[in-house]
mmCIF file of C-alpha atoms in Angstrom:
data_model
loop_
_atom_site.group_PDB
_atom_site.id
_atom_site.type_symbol
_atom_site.label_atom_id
_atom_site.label_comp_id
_atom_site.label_asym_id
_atom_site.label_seq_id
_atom_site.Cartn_x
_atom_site.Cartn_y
_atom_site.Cartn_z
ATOM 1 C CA UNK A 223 -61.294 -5.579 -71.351
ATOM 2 C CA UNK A 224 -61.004 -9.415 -70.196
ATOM 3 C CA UNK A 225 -63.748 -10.675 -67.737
ATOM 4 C CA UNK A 226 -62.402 -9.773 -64.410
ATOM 5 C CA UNK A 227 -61.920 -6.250 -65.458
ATOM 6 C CA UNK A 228 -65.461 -6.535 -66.198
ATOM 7 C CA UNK A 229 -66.209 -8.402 -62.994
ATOM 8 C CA UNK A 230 -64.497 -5.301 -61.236
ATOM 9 C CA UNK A 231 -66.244 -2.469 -62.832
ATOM 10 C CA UNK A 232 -69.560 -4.132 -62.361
ATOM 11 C CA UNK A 233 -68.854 -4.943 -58.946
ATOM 12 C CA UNK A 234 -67.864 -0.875 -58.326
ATOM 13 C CA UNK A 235 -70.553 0.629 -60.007
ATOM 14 C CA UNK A 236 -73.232 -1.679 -58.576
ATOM 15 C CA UNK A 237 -71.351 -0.203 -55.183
ATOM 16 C CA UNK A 238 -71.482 3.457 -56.471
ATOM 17 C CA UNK A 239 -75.344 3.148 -57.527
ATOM 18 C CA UNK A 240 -75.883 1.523 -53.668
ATOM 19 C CA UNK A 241 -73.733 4.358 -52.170
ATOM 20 C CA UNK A 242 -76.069 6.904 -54.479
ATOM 21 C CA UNK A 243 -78.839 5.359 -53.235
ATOM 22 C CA UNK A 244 -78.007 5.627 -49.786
ATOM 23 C CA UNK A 245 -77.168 9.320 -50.073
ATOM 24 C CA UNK A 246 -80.419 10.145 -51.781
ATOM 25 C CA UNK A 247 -81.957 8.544 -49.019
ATOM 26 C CA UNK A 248 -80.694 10.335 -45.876
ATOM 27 C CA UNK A 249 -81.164 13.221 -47.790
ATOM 28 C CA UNK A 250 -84.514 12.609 -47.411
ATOM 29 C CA UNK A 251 -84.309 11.792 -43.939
ATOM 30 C CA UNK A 252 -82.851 14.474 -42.921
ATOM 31 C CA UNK A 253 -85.124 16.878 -45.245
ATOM 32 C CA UNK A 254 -88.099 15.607 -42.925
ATOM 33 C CA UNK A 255 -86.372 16.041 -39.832
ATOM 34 C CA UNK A 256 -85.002 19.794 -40.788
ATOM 35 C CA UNK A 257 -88.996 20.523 -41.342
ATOM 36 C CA UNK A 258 -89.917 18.638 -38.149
ATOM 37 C CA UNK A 259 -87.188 20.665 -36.192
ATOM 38 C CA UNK A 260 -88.543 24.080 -37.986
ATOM 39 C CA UNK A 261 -92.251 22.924 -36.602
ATOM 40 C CA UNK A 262 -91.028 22.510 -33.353
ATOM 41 C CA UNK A 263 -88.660 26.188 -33.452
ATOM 42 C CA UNK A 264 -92.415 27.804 -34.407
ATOM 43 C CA UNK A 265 -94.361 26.210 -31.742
ATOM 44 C CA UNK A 266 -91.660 27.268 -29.199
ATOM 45 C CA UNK A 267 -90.932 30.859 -30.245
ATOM 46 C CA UNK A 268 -94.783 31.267 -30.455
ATOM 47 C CA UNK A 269 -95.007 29.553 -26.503
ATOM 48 C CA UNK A 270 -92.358 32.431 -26.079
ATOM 49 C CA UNK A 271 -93.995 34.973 -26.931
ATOM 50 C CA UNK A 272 -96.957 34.355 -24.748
ATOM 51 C CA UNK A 273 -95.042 33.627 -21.971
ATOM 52 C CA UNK A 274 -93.023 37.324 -22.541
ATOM 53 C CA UNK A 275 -97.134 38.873 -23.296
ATOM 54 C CA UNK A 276 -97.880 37.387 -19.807
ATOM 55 C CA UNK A 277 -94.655 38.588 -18.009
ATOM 56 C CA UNK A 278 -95.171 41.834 -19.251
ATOM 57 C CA UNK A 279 -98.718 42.288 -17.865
#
């Protein structure tokens, strides 16, 4: 393998490990905003149901 071969491989797998990174990260993201969105689904079907309790009094 001569030394822009090399050059090239580097230069892709330093972009693959970025890309990896990257991917791994709005993972995360959007891990945190799936709970934050299942928070806010309880709080509302609870505020449902006590809306539907006092509608049904």
């Amino acid at each position: 393998m001569d030394t822009e071969e090399m050059f090239n491989l580097k230069s892709r797998t330093t972009y693959l490990a970025e890309a990896i990174e990257s991917t791994k990260a709005m993972i995360e993201a959007n891990r945190a905003m799936t709970e934050a969105l299942r928070r806010k689904l309880e709080i509302n079907e609870r505020r449902i149901g006590e809306i539907n309790q006092i509608l049904n009094c």
